[in-house]
Every structure is written in structure tokens, then in C-alpha cells.
């Protein structure tokens, strides 16, 4: 074995930092999925009839669909009857303030480093925390309320703002869209709803924190963001999950609706449990995220840092319907050990003078497989549309893989589409250069990888960027000897 | 400061160094010269700890420690600095960020607190003048898109900031025009003190017009075959390396 390989050999020692379980009494549905379970979930949430009907319609459609097999990932067949579709921490009473949140639940959040009161006092981030499906507490509501901004759990929105939910749910990702979106539509447990009224610039970053806690539960959250004309919002989503041997399914749906001249920035730091170093356990993260730039001059920007999950399968996309609208996708996907990621984006140009930009940075280490899959489609009416795509892959060691699957469909001759792709190996000479200046190998790798991902990390809000940098270093810990 | 005894090293199965002996004391400047392929750069790399080379015999004592026993980053923290012949590019990492990481890891090794942003900036500003380096260069990605001269100047700038006990300059003059050469040499001279030492590895004597060596050694076929003072460098300039080769050849 060459020196290079020996140095890059130990790709396996980093342990998952967020691996602990909370002993909170949970209120769960029995295993399996049938019409009764859908009814059970809806009843648990005390939903109106129209919501139940919508769920049932999705469920019946799901029954007619087949699990997709085209992603470049391998896993044993999922037994959908062996999953608990609903698990909520048992509510003792209705919560009026943060102080009333279950102390153990609070402790869980503290371990995650997102203590709600800390958040409240220091960071100016409004957090809607979703622990196993039910939104526990929402901060900053009052301040947002004064501006007419709605930021609440999805269940709450179903009760409080049924007209908005009815209007927008499934309008970007229809129940028939794909297998997992249909499944989510049938059994979604909770999630977040965010509505920014006309002309309002949301003064703070809105943040949701997801965590899968109970064993064998899938987390099926649903996020809906509506930005009215001329509004702006930056939305952050962070995810972690405790360590478990079995694989857990996570199938979320995120829908974004951007009206004329509005802007939505959606940032994700995903750190679900990736499984142990032999590939046992970990989250299956099968997510549908899509936004539509409905109005002219609107903009949707996705930024994601994906370091977790055993399998990641997601393509945050933008439909550029309005003229002069802009879609962006900035992604860092890091895979280590036996992780698999098949991720990318779809930019669908329908309107005139629409622009999209894709910057994807993949980092593969260990035995992992990392694929970029992206579609740029220019419709025949989309005059003068432009796309720029850059897909870079960085390999660490010689047992991992990086793959790029770009799809380009152009129906209009005025379109300008550029695609650049590079694949590189982390250089021994780069590491030696750092070593020679006194920098330890592990820090050198963190430095080099962070440098490589800089263009994407720069897109993240400050607090998140720092966390993301640490996460990158943590994920790749021990990846070089 | 540095004692090299009977050092043998090879890469893959090629024996490159075949018994180097060298003694460097504080305050001294040593020049190592020699024809291409004589092992000059190998010696520099072995001292810095590049893993491609395997030391097969001999020892290197630096400040009382067995240098060959230390990892490359430990050697650096102990005060060994290598100015690279081909400085490496690291995209997305600014020189400033890179150097700050290096400075603080070296400080940690010495049991010192890390420098805060203000003190670090002060240090940088002070050292920038030595090599007439432009501030804008420091915020750019390390060595990326730098000209040959800028890369070499940046090496000496890093040397100034890290303040090593022993600096090894590996062909620092290659690819430099006369102005850049003077700037680089000036920087090195200003950093010279009674308690540090420099090993200048070079093919040509022109750098030695600016950095005056106390000793000149000629490396040929992995051994130091001749040592002398500055005049030896001039003699080499005048006569080339062939007479050395002949001299050595006649001994074999």
C-alpha cells in the first residue's frame, strides 16, 4: 500500500456527537400503515375533516405507486408496515410559555446546544423546535405577530389559518409527486408553517430544529413557507437524531411559494445519525424540497450542508415561473464511512430572463458514495434564461466514490447554460505543507475542506456557518491518519 | 543546533543520500550547492519530514532531540522551517487564516495562549514590511494564482511570522527576477540573529551575493564532497561543477 493510502486509511474513527436518547413518555401509534393509522394521526391532531380527506387521498394514491429505484444508493428494502408513523411526547398540559416545557425535553435541547432560552436571549433566532413530530414551543411569536408574520407549527396552522393551508398545501409538491411525498402527505406528523405578508422583511432568521427521538419512528415533517409580494425571509433548518442500530426513515416535504419580487433563503444543516463506522443504523433521509418562484422578480435560494444520514436522497429544486426570477442552490455534501448521498437540484426555467446558479461541493471519504444529480431544464417559452452550474468533488482515500449526473434539457435556443465540473483528491502535498507550518493533520484536513467549501459556507447565516464548519471537521475527524 | 551524522535516505528503491555529515551552529548560514540530482532537495525534504523518503541510516539531532523521531508538524513546532521550492496552493484558505492556524498551533506547543485577532494582525503588519508583501495577497487564497515571485516572497513572509530557529530555503531563488531575489534575500538577512540559523539550498551562486554564507558545501551523489567558505561558491560559478565531478570521480 502506498504512503498516500496509509495516511488516508483511517477514515473511520469519528463518533456521532449527538447520540443520546431522551426518556420522555411518548404517545405512539401502533406499527404499520393503513387507512386507520391515517385516521388515527388526524384524530390525534384533532384535525378538521378536509385535512383528513386530503391525507386519505394521498394515502390511496401512495398505494398505487412504486418505490423509486433510480437513485445511486443501495439499501435493504424498507418494510413500510414495520414503521411507527406517529410518536408525540405526551402532553401534560397546554404550554403557555417556554418555562412550562418538560424539563427533560429542555435538557435534550440543551445537549443539542440549542437551549431555547439561550436562543431567545442571545441570538435573536426564533426557533420552532420539532421533536419527534410535535412542535414543542415557538419563540418570538409575539414580535413576529406584530409584523403579521405567521411562524408556527403545521398543526397549529391547520387550526388557526385553515384558509392559507388549504390554499397552499400541495401546491408546490402535489400528493402525486413522488412515492415519499405521497407517503408524507398521508402521515405527516407536524412541521412548520411560515407566512410573510406583503412587503414585510422578516427581521430575524427563522429557525426550526428537528430531532428524531423515539425508536422505530419515521419523522414525516412538512414545512410550508409562503412569501407574499415584496417580502423577504431567511429560514434555517437544523437536524439531528440519536444513535440507533436500526435504520430510521425520514421523509419530509418542504414547499416554498415566492410571490412577485419576494425572496426566500432556505438554509439546512443536516446532521442526522449516519450509522456507525461499519454502516449499521443511521437515518434514511428521503426528502422532497421544492420552491416555486411564482411571481416576476422573485428569488429562492437553497443552501444545504449535508453531513449526516446513512442515505441522503434529495433535490431541493426551484421552478422559475415568474419572469426575471432567480433560483440558487448551494450545497456541501460530506459522506464518510458507509454513507451514501444522491443529492442535487432541479432548476426548471419557465419564465423569461430567468437565472439559476448551482454550486455543489461533494466530499467523499471512507467507503462512502457521493453523487450529484441535477437537472437544468429550459422551457421553450423561457427566452434568455441562464444557468451556471459548478459541481466539484473532493475524494479522500481510494475506497470512496464521487459521481456526477448532470441532466440538461434545453428547448429554447436563446438559453445560455454553463456546466463546470472538477474532481480532485485531497493532496498529500497540501497536508504536508500545512504540517510543515506546524498544523496537525486533522486540522489541516479541516482547513483544506473548509476552504474547498467556502463558496457555499459563505451563503450561510453567521451562526450557522460557524456550526457548519465545526460539523465538517467533526464528520471528517479521523479520516486522515 | 543541528547535527547530521551519516544520513542515508532513499525514495522507493533509489538511494539518494549516501552519508551526509553536517554541523550547523546558531548564528550560521550554510549554503548547500551541487549539480542537479545531487540530493539537495532530498536533504531539505528529509529534514522537514516528508514521508516519501525513507531514512535508511544515520541520525539527525536538532536542539538535543532526535529530529527523525518527530512528525513533520512537531518538527515545525520545534522551530524547523522549510521554504518550499514549489509552494502548494490551497484554494479557499486565505494566507491570513492559514498563518493564524499555524501560529496558534505552534504557540500551543510552547504552552502559550493563542494570539487574539488584534495581536495577530499587528504581527502580520510588522512582518509584511520585511518582504514588501502586499496586504491584498494575504486575503487571497493561499498561493492560488500567485506569480512565482509572489509565492517565494510569501514563503519568506511565513518564515518571518513563524520565526523558526532553523530555516531551510529550498531553491528559493529559482524563478525569481533580480528585484524579487533582492527582496527575498533582504528579508532573510533581516531575520538573521545570533540564535537562529539558515541552510540555503541552491544551484546557483547568485543568491549568495545577497545572503552571504559562512560555509559552502558541495553535494554530489548524495554526499558532501567539498566544503569551504564563500569563495568556493565563486569558484563553482566560475568553473561549473565538472571539476568537482572529476575530482570525486578520480577518488573512486
XYZ file of C-alpha atoms in Angstrom:
733
model
C 0.000 0.000 0.000
C 1.402 3.389 -0.913
C 2.138 6.072 1.642
C -0.819 8.085 0.412
C -3.183 5.312 1.178
C -1.718 4.611 4.545
C -2.075 8.226 5.507
C -5.621 8.360 4.205
C -6.508 4.971 5.604
C -8.118 5.652 8.941
C -11.301 7.110 7.633
C -13.444 5.739 10.360
C -12.979 6.920 13.876
C -15.290 9.852 14.352
C -18.179 9.092 16.677
C -21.579 10.691 16.451
C -21.693 13.519 18.943
C -25.450 13.760 19.230
C -26.059 10.140 20.139
C -28.239 10.057 23.234
C -31.883 9.228 23.756
C -34.311 11.105 25.961
C -36.567 9.235 28.275
C -39.751 11.102 27.563
C -43.114 9.393 27.698
C -44.243 9.050 24.125
C -47.708 8.688 22.760
C -47.361 6.443 19.726
C -49.451 4.827 17.057
C -49.121 1.065 16.582
C -46.669 -0.100 13.923
C -47.726 -0.232 10.325
C -49.708 1.775 7.831
C -53.332 1.515 6.760
C -56.299 3.816 6.490
C -56.948 3.545 10.236
C -53.464 4.814 11.027
C -54.032 7.833 8.818
C -57.321 8.428 10.631
C -55.588 7.895 13.976
C -52.949 10.533 13.212
C -55.535 13.003 12.003
C -57.703 12.365 15.074
C -54.714 12.711 17.411
C -54.157 16.113 15.956
C -57.793 16.937 16.155
C -57.824 17.866 12.500
C -60.773 19.166 10.521
C -62.443 16.875 8.014
C -60.812 18.478 4.935
C -57.351 17.722 6.251
C -58.230 14.074 6.848
C -59.668 13.797 3.362
C -56.511 15.237 1.894
C -54.421 12.723 3.823
C -56.610 9.812 2.724
C -56.416 10.891 -0.875
C -52.636 10.920 -0.587
C -52.645 7.537 1.123
C -54.752 5.936 -1.606
C -52.534 7.419 -4.248
C -49.432 6.172 -2.437
C -50.842 2.640 -2.578
C -50.750 2.805 -6.372
C -47.124 3.960 -6.513
C -43.836 2.077 -6.619
C -40.753 2.800 -4.570
C -38.202 4.577 -6.772
C -35.060 2.628 -7.577
C -33.200 5.042 -9.803
C -31.050 6.780 -7.169
C -27.435 5.699 -6.984
C -27.828 4.270 -3.484
C -28.143 0.760 -2.090
C -30.161 -0.324 0.943
C -32.283 -3.262 2.001
C -35.949 -2.996 1.102
C -37.914 -0.907 3.585
C -40.818 -2.667 5.293
C -43.368 0.112 5.465
C -45.506 -1.983 7.819
C -42.673 -2.103 10.349
C -42.590 1.632 10.992
C -44.370 3.633 13.671
C -45.905 6.566 11.866
C -46.729 8.729 14.800
C -44.980 9.409 18.080
C -45.579 12.501 20.150
C -44.133 13.385 23.525
C -47.104 13.022 25.912
C -48.504 16.392 26.676
C -49.147 17.048 30.324
C -50.972 20.283 29.754
C -51.126 23.091 27.276
C -47.971 25.132 27.312
C -48.222 28.846 27.757
C -44.568 29.692 27.976
C -41.180 28.151 27.489
C -40.814 27.615 31.220
C -43.526 25.029 31.114
C -41.731 22.795 28.654
C -40.906 19.347 30.077
C -37.542 19.730 31.856
C -36.258 16.561 30.244
C -37.198 17.860 26.850
C -35.435 21.076 27.668
C -32.393 19.075 28.647
C -32.459 17.310 25.301
C -32.346 20.663 23.596
C -29.552 21.834 25.853
C -27.487 18.781 24.906
C -28.071 19.712 21.318
C -26.765 23.134 22.136
C -29.988 24.875 21.211
C -31.321 25.806 24.614
C -34.432 27.750 23.796
C -33.956 30.489 26.354
C -30.359 30.925 25.278
C -31.546 31.235 21.727
C -34.150 33.679 22.837
C -31.779 35.865 24.816
C -28.641 35.798 22.773
C -29.065 35.014 19.159
C -32.230 36.653 18.070
C -33.223 33.456 16.303
C -36.816 32.371 16.585
C -36.887 28.613 16.999
C -39.732 26.282 16.278
C -38.457 23.005 17.715
C -39.885 19.792 16.349
C -39.062 16.764 18.485
C -40.445 13.570 17.065
C -43.218 15.153 15.183
C -44.891 17.634 17.508
C -43.774 21.205 17.636
C -42.909 21.866 21.242
C -42.506 25.554 21.636
C -42.298 28.509 19.407
C -40.322 31.528 20.378
C -40.513 35.122 19.343
C -44.056 34.663 18.262
C -45.182 37.935 19.655
C -42.633 40.062 17.887
C -43.356 38.304 14.614
C -47.078 38.639 15.198
C -46.800 42.407 15.288
C -45.404 42.321 11.751
C -48.135 39.980 10.619
C -45.658 37.143 10.189
C -47.012 33.721 10.983
C -44.444 31.231 12.232
C -45.951 28.251 13.959
C -46.245 24.507 13.923
C -48.040 22.980 10.996
C -50.777 21.531 13.215
C -51.434 24.885 14.740
C -51.650 26.446 11.312
C -54.210 23.838 10.254
C -56.434 25.082 13.081
C -55.593 28.768 13.099
C -55.053 29.502 9.425
C -57.017 26.846 7.522
C -57.589 29.158 4.546
C -53.832 29.530 3.978
C -53.082 25.860 4.448
C -55.912 24.832 2.147
C -54.693 27.248 -0.464
C -51.025 26.309 -0.443
C -50.594 22.750 0.824
C -49.605 20.512 -2.066
C -49.464 23.452 -4.447
C -45.724 23.093 -4.974
C -45.292 19.399 -4.201
C -48.567 17.691 -5.112
C -49.539 14.494 -3.324
C -48.969 12.637 -6.576
C -45.438 13.993 -6.993
C -43.422 11.012 -5.850
C -43.565 7.979 -3.603
C -42.196 9.611 -0.466
C -44.040 12.884 -0.949
C -47.292 10.907 -1.159
C -46.345 8.960 1.963
C -45.549 12.170 3.794
C -48.833 13.735 2.700
C -50.714 10.809 4.196
C -48.951 10.562 7.525
C -47.147 13.854 8.157
C -46.998 14.422 11.866
C -46.027 18.055 12.187
C -43.668 20.643 10.862
C -43.535 24.360 10.446
C -45.597 26.944 8.699
C -44.284 30.328 7.821
C -46.130 33.184 6.194
C -44.602 36.555 5.391
C -47.156 39.179 4.396
C -46.806 41.609 1.541
C -43.866 43.986 1.783
C -42.577 42.642 5.087
C -38.935 41.908 5.590
C -38.619 39.335 8.353
C -36.193 40.923 10.838
C -34.756 37.681 12.185
C -33.649 34.306 10.944
C -36.470 31.829 11.421
C -35.234 28.507 12.616
C -36.595 25.008 13.067
C -34.796 22.228 14.808
C -35.759 18.653 14.032
C -34.783 15.641 16.030
C -35.864 12.018 15.793
C -36.087 10.605 19.280
C -38.285 7.536 19.732
C -37.152 4.168 18.357
C -38.617 2.934 15.061
C -40.447 6.120 14.284
C -40.282 7.759 10.973
C -40.273 11.509 11.025
C -42.563 12.948 8.439
C -42.494 16.645 8.885
C -43.846 19.150 6.496
C -42.754 22.698 6.025
C -44.637 25.318 4.114
C -43.283 28.784 3.506
C -45.293 31.453 1.767
C -43.655 34.767 0.888
C -46.106 37.379 -0.331
C -45.223 40.140 -2.785
C -42.063 42.056 -1.945
C -41.351 40.148 1.260
C -38.148 38.555 2.486
C -37.369 35.716 4.836
C -34.327 33.667 5.765
C -35.215 30.289 7.132
C -32.880 27.844 8.863
C -33.380 24.182 9.459
C -31.116 22.007 11.594
C -31.476 18.268 12.103
C -30.003 15.686 14.405
C -31.028 12.234 15.568
C -29.882 9.963 18.399
C -27.842 6.844 17.752
C -29.838 3.743 16.997
C -28.909 0.436 15.460
C -31.916 0.192 13.199
C -32.361 2.437 10.260
C -34.987 5.100 10.674
C -36.923 6.631 7.844
C -37.217 10.353 7.467
C -39.370 11.562 4.604
C -40.064 15.263 4.773
C -41.673 17.668 2.382
C -40.771 21.323 2.109
C -42.784 23.678 -0.067
C -41.883 27.275 -0.774
C -44.096 29.738 -2.567
C -42.486 33.019 -3.612
C -44.736 35.742 -4.969
C -43.683 38.761 -7.027
C -40.362 40.332 -6.009
C -40.140 38.285 -2.848
C -37.069 36.433 -1.656
C -36.766 33.255 0.369
C -33.456 31.947 1.603
C -33.625 28.427 2.974
C -30.582 27.014 4.773
C -30.227 23.488 6.095
C -27.585 21.904 8.225
C -28.406 18.220 8.225
C -26.633 16.052 10.734
C -28.898 13.034 11.214
C -27.224 9.972 12.658
C -25.124 8.499 9.804
C -24.854 4.991 11.228
C -21.765 3.535 12.863
C -18.461 3.109 11.100
C -19.462 -0.296 9.789
C -22.569 1.136 8.208
C -25.027 -0.146 10.793
C -28.007 2.038 11.625
C -28.472 5.613 10.580
C -31.235 7.662 9.043
C -32.692 7.218 5.584
C -33.264 10.792 4.572
C -35.666 10.817 1.608
C -36.829 14.349 1.255
C -38.737 16.387 -1.295
C -37.927 20.080 -1.214
C -39.211 22.405 -3.844
C -39.884 26.057 -4.282
C -41.729 27.956 -6.917
C -40.793 31.461 -7.972
C -44.354 32.188 -8.929
C -44.159 35.923 -9.268
C -41.925 38.008 -11.510
C -38.607 39.007 -9.994
C -38.821 36.559 -7.133
C -35.887 34.602 -5.779
C -35.446 31.323 -3.949
C -32.091 30.251 -2.640
C -31.348 26.840 -1.142
C -28.198 26.317 0.876
C -27.530 22.940 2.368
C -24.759 21.367 4.372
C -25.372 17.641 4.438
C -23.091 15.701 6.740
C -25.415 13.155 8.303
C -27.768 10.286 7.413
C -26.889 6.801 6.235
C -28.591 7.645 2.959
C -29.477 11.068 1.670
C -31.762 11.372 -1.299
C -32.918 14.894 -2.013
C -33.031 17.565 -4.675
C -34.100 20.972 -3.435
C -35.491 22.492 -6.596
C -36.789 25.741 -7.980
C -39.473 26.238 -10.586
C -38.739 29.588 -12.183
C -42.180 30.523 -13.353
C -42.128 34.297 -12.997
C -40.153 36.370 -15.493
C -36.753 37.545 -14.212
C -36.912 35.164 -11.297
C -33.787 33.629 -9.764
C -33.093 30.206 -8.332
C -29.958 29.252 -6.441
C -28.645 26.028 -4.991
C -25.529 25.897 -2.853
C -24.636 22.521 -1.470
C -21.952 20.822 0.549
C -22.446 17.095 0.920
C -19.932 15.196 3.009
C -20.006 11.425 3.220
C -17.763 9.260 5.348
C -17.616 5.586 6.356
C -20.503 3.825 4.592
C -22.744 6.829 3.995
C -24.437 7.285 0.631
C -25.690 10.543 -0.784
C -27.535 11.174 -4.021
C -28.331 14.834 -3.966
C -28.534 17.835 -6.232
C -31.172 20.124 -7.586
C -33.602 20.820 -10.368
C -33.868 24.233 -11.949
C -36.902 24.474 -14.180
C -36.863 27.636 -16.277
C -40.350 28.601 -17.454
C -40.300 32.404 -17.339
C -38.309 34.840 -19.462
C -34.885 36.073 -18.349
C -34.775 33.596 -15.520
C -31.472 32.787 -13.919
C -30.214 29.889 -11.914
C -26.954 29.115 -10.218
C -25.812 25.772 -8.886
C -22.735 25.298 -6.754
C -22.282 21.787 -5.458
C -19.314 20.603 -3.419
C -19.101 16.933 -2.621
C -16.579 15.483 -0.197
C -16.257 11.698 -0.017
C -14.211 9.747 2.486
C -14.083 6.185 3.791
C -16.217 3.733 1.824
C -18.866 6.311 1.039
C -20.573 7.093 -2.261
C -21.442 10.667 -3.102
C -23.475 11.558 -6.190
C -24.514 14.884 -7.602
C -27.645 14.652 -9.707
C -29.001 17.819 -11.228
C -31.450 18.842 -13.880
C -31.439 22.138 -15.716
C -34.494 22.447 -17.892
C -35.233 25.425 -20.093
C -38.772 25.521 -21.400
C -39.444 26.744 -24.922
C -41.031 29.972 -23.677
C -38.136 30.786 -21.343
C -36.360 33.364 -23.500
C -32.877 34.438 -22.459
C -32.605 32.193 -19.485
C -29.266 31.443 -17.966
C -27.800 28.774 -15.826
C -24.393 28.333 -14.335
C -23.534 25.034 -12.680
C -20.396 24.098 -10.879
C -20.027 20.631 -9.443
C -16.848 19.799 -7.621
C -15.926 16.538 -5.963
C -13.183 16.000 -3.462
C -12.026 12.477 -2.690
C -10.229 11.376 0.432
C -8.671 7.936 0.117
C -9.275 5.426 -2.640
C -12.252 3.428 -1.375
C -14.903 6.104 -1.790
C -16.698 7.249 -4.894
C -17.847 10.537 -6.395
C -20.354 10.626 -9.242
C -21.912 13.413 -11.252
C -25.159 13.047 -13.183
C -25.990 16.340 -14.878
C -29.156 16.411 -16.986
C -29.644 19.350 -19.307
C -32.826 19.804 -21.341
C -32.964 22.929 -23.449
C -35.942 23.817 -25.608
C -35.081 27.424 -26.307
C -32.122 28.479 -28.440
C -31.574 31.766 -26.576
C -30.678 29.945 -23.391
C -27.160 30.056 -22.014
C -26.185 27.112 -19.890
C -22.750 26.516 -18.444
C -21.598 23.461 -16.602
C -18.240 23.063 -14.914
C -17.160 20.004 -13.020
C -13.965 19.024 -11.268
C -12.839 16.013 -9.307
C -9.789 16.216 -7.115
C -8.099 14.270 -4.398
C -7.102 15.941 -1.201
C -3.410 16.425 -1.795
C -0.747 14.824 0.340
C 1.398 17.778 -0.616
C -1.250 20.173 0.731
C -1.342 18.285 4.015
C 2.459 18.173 4.208
C 2.647 21.890 3.524
C 0.292 22.519 6.463
C 2.223 20.051 8.646
C 5.451 21.866 7.840
C 3.939 25.042 9.223
C 3.082 23.288 12.490
C -0.530 22.395 11.684
C -1.648 18.908 12.747
C -3.012 16.664 10.005
C -6.567 16.670 11.288
C -6.661 20.465 11.424
C -5.039 20.588 8.009
C -7.851 18.462 6.560
C -10.471 20.678 8.218
C -8.740 23.752 6.847
C -8.499 22.365 3.312
C -12.079 21.055 3.254
C -13.472 24.284 4.670
C -11.529 26.200 2.062
C -12.913 23.950 -0.637
C -16.487 24.517 0.608
C -16.043 28.208 1.266
C -18.233 29.441 -1.539
C -21.172 27.519 -0.085
C -20.452 28.178 3.585
C -20.352 31.884 2.801
C -24.030 31.662 1.912
C -24.999 30.562 5.413
C -26.041 32.984 8.129
C -23.156 33.665 10.512
C -24.119 31.463 13.484
C -24.896 28.606 11.176
C -21.676 28.987 9.218
C -19.591 28.535 12.342
C -21.582 25.451 13.324
C -21.303 24.057 9.816
C -17.534 24.499 9.802
C -17.237 22.595 13.061
C -19.549 19.921 11.734
C -17.398 19.412 8.646
C -14.325 18.978 10.798
C -16.217 16.589 13.086
C -17.585 14.491 10.240
C -14.150 14.034 8.742
C -12.417 13.506 12.086
C -10.058 10.581 11.794
C -10.459 10.460 8.032
C -6.742 11.027 7.587
C -4.129 9.296 9.730
C 21.815 23.383 16.840
C 21.722 20.762 14.087
C 23.952 17.727 13.772
C 23.569 15.384 10.812
C 25.537 12.164 11.015
C 25.963 9.641 8.206
C 22.455 10.327 6.857
C 21.238 7.846 4.240
C 17.845 8.185 2.585
C 16.042 6.647 -0.352
C 12.858 7.104 -2.282
C 11.274 3.867 -3.382
C 14.462 1.916 -4.185
C 16.631 4.818 -5.233
C 19.347 5.654 -2.782
C 19.630 9.454 -2.843
C 21.536 10.424 0.279
C 24.604 8.295 0.945
C 26.092 9.519 4.182
C 25.629 13.221 4.845
C 27.528 14.791 7.717
C 26.846 18.387 8.689
C 27.074 20.558 11.771
C 25.129 23.826 11.950
C 25.620 26.181 14.905
C 23.436 29.101 15.971
C 24.123 32.276 14.022
C 25.493 30.435 10.987
C 24.453 30.467 7.366
C 25.236 27.331 5.385
C 24.877 27.032 1.651
C 24.348 23.661 0.064
C 25.191 23.614 -3.615
C 25.509 20.940 -6.194
C 24.540 19.832 -9.673
C 21.002 18.718 -10.490
C 20.110 15.373 -8.970
C 22.820 15.515 -6.325
C 20.280 15.228 -3.475
C 19.972 18.861 -2.341
C 16.183 18.972 -2.295
C 16.021 15.468 -0.841
C 18.108 16.630 2.093
C 15.726 19.554 2.657
C 12.693 17.252 2.428
C 14.136 14.647 4.778
C 14.898 17.308 7.372
C 11.325 18.611 7.129
C 9.918 15.066 7.379
C 8.341 14.425 4.015
C 7.037 10.874 4.129
C 8.008 9.908 0.587
C 11.597 9.474 1.732
C 12.795 6.630 3.839
C 15.774 7.199 6.087
C 17.852 4.038 5.968
C 20.765 5.039 8.170
C 22.250 7.837 10.224
C 20.826 10.350 12.666
C 19.781 13.989 12.884
C 19.910 15.786 16.219
C 18.162 19.140 16.432
C 18.446 21.089 19.687
C 19.176 17.870 21.559
C 16.207 16.000 20.083
C 16.159 13.155 17.601
C 14.589 15.009 14.700
C 13.822 11.889 12.695
C 11.642 10.678 15.534
C 9.295 13.665 15.252
C 6.247 14.088 12.987
C 6.544 16.900 10.424
C 4.256 19.211 12.437
C 6.279 18.538 15.592
C 9.490 19.467 13.795
C 7.842 22.684 12.656
C 6.688 23.471 16.170
C 10.200 22.827 17.470
C 11.431 25.501 15.075
C 12.324 23.864 11.751
C 11.036 25.798 8.767
C 11.191 24.783 5.120
C 10.710 27.405 2.431
C 9.323 25.213 -0.361
C 10.763 25.144 -3.830
C 7.202 24.715 -5.106
C 4.794 26.284 -2.575
C 1.450 24.494 -2.533
C -1.873 26.120 -3.421
C -4.777 25.728 -1.018
C -7.971 27.091 -2.608
C -10.424 28.908 -0.359
C -7.981 29.270 2.524
C -6.572 32.759 2.922
C -2.918 33.225 3.815
C -4.046 35.042 6.932
C -6.282 32.221 8.109
C -3.609 29.650 7.305
C -0.910 31.523 9.178
C -3.132 32.178 12.161
C -3.818 28.459 12.486
C -0.087 27.743 12.208
C 0.968 30.448 14.672
C -1.534 29.313 17.262
C -0.680 25.633 16.981
C 2.993 26.491 17.456
C 2.111 28.704 20.421
C 0.025 25.949 21.941
C 3.000 23.601 21.641
C 5.074 26.141 23.541
C 2.415 26.461 26.223
C 1.412 29.965 25.164
C -2.117 31.329 24.787
C -3.380 31.765 21.250
C -2.955 35.213 19.752
C -6.159 37.193 19.510
C -7.151 38.785 16.225
C -5.703 42.186 17.099
C -2.268 40.953 18.199
C -2.106 38.631 15.227
C -2.892 41.448 12.829
C -0.206 43.561 14.444
C 2.340 40.773 13.996
C 1.340 40.361 10.351
C 1.593 44.073 9.613
C 5.029 44.241 11.133
C 6.364 41.279 9.138
C 4.762 42.354 5.883
C 7.243 45.191 5.568
C 10.209 42.799 5.667
C 9.342 41.191 2.360
C 7.396 44.101 0.884
C 4.359 41.908 0.537
C 1.020 43.423 -0.350
C -1.882 43.146 2.066
C -4.225 42.090 -0.726
C -2.100 38.982 -1.262
C -2.852 37.856 2.265
C -6.596 37.854 1.888
C -6.396 35.816 -1.296
C -6.423 32.015 -1.301
C -3.045 30.688 -0.254
C -0.663 30.707 -3.225
C -3.558 30.363 -5.653
C -2.869 32.390 -8.768
C 0.264 33.845 -7.202
C 3.164 34.541 -9.546
C 6.381 32.627 -8.956
C 7.882 35.636 -7.222
C 4.832 36.165 -5.033
C 4.910 32.550 -3.921
C 8.552 32.770 -2.883
C 8.033 36.051 -1.117
C 5.082 34.554 0.680
C 7.320 31.711 1.892
C 9.764 34.180 3.405
C 6.858 36.137 4.851
C 5.632 32.974 6.571
C 9.130 32.386 7.832
C 9.159 35.891 9.292
C 5.852 35.324 11.071
C 6.680 31.860 12.406
C 10.207 32.893 13.484
C 11.939 29.493 13.271
C 15.260 28.503 14.840
C 16.389 26.767 11.677
C 15.212 27.868 8.244
C 15.881 25.725 5.197
C 15.462 27.595 1.928
C 14.976 25.104 -0.886
C 15.925 26.731 -4.202
C 14.190 29.883 -3.097
C 15.975 31.765 -5.869
C 14.625 29.653 -8.706
C 12.234 31.544 -10.933
C 12.948 34.901 -9.324
C 13.962 38.002 -11.246
C 16.731 40.115 -9.809
C 14.413 42.516 -7.948
C 12.420 39.756 -6.310
C 15.670 37.989 -5.462
C 16.923 41.070 -3.659
C 13.673 41.484 -1.737
C 13.670 37.839 -0.640
C 17.341 37.964 0.357
C 16.814 41.192 2.281
C 14.002 39.567 4.208
C 16.180 36.607 5.118
C 19.061 38.835 6.175
C 16.884 40.944 8.414
C 15.625 37.827 10.158
C 19.144 36.643 10.906
C 20.114 36.615 14.558
C 22.773 35.067 16.749
C 20.328 32.430 17.954
C 18.977 31.161 14.634
C 20.472 29.540 11.582
C 19.809 29.232 7.853
C 20.530 26.499 5.348
C 20.356 27.821 1.806
C 19.914 25.140 -0.836
C 20.729 26.485 -4.273
C 22.029 25.548 -7.653
C 23.464 28.972 -8.474
C 25.671 31.242 -6.517
C 23.780 34.454 -7.382
C 21.563 34.230 -4.264
C 24.785 34.042 -2.238
C 25.697 37.509 -3.420
C 22.884 38.702 -1.203
C 22.779 36.093 1.548
C 26.415 35.692 2.485
C 27.128 32.155 3.705
C 29.629 31.269 6.417
C 30.057 27.846 4.866
C 29.524 26.423 1.413
C 29.105 22.687 0.908
C 29.041 20.876 -2.372
C 26.694 17.935 -2.568
C 27.361 15.326 -5.212
C 25.916 11.850 -5.499
C 24.376 12.073 -2.062
C 27.492 13.107 -0.178
C 29.094 16.400 0.789
C 32.262 16.172 -1.278
C 33.724 19.569 -0.591
C 33.276 22.316 1.985
C 34.667 25.788 2.130
C 33.789 29.410 2.596
C 32.081 31.889 0.298
C 34.988 31.674 -2.169
C 34.044 28.085 -3.002
C 30.711 29.323 -4.344
C 32.503 31.816 -6.568
C 34.828 29.134 -7.785
C 31.839 26.969 -8.692
C 30.266 29.885 -10.505
C 33.443 30.354 -12.427
C 34.300 26.744 -13.232
C 30.949 24.910 -13.080
C 30.501 21.561 -11.397
C 32.519 19.408 -13.756
C 35.822 19.789 -11.947
C 34.092 18.582 -8.751
C 32.767 15.583 -10.626
C 36.238 14.868 -11.983
C 37.771 15.248 -8.556
C 35.266 12.861 -7.000
C 35.497 10.510 -9.947
C 39.234 10.256 -9.584
C 38.812 9.191 -5.968
C 36.515 6.308 -6.780
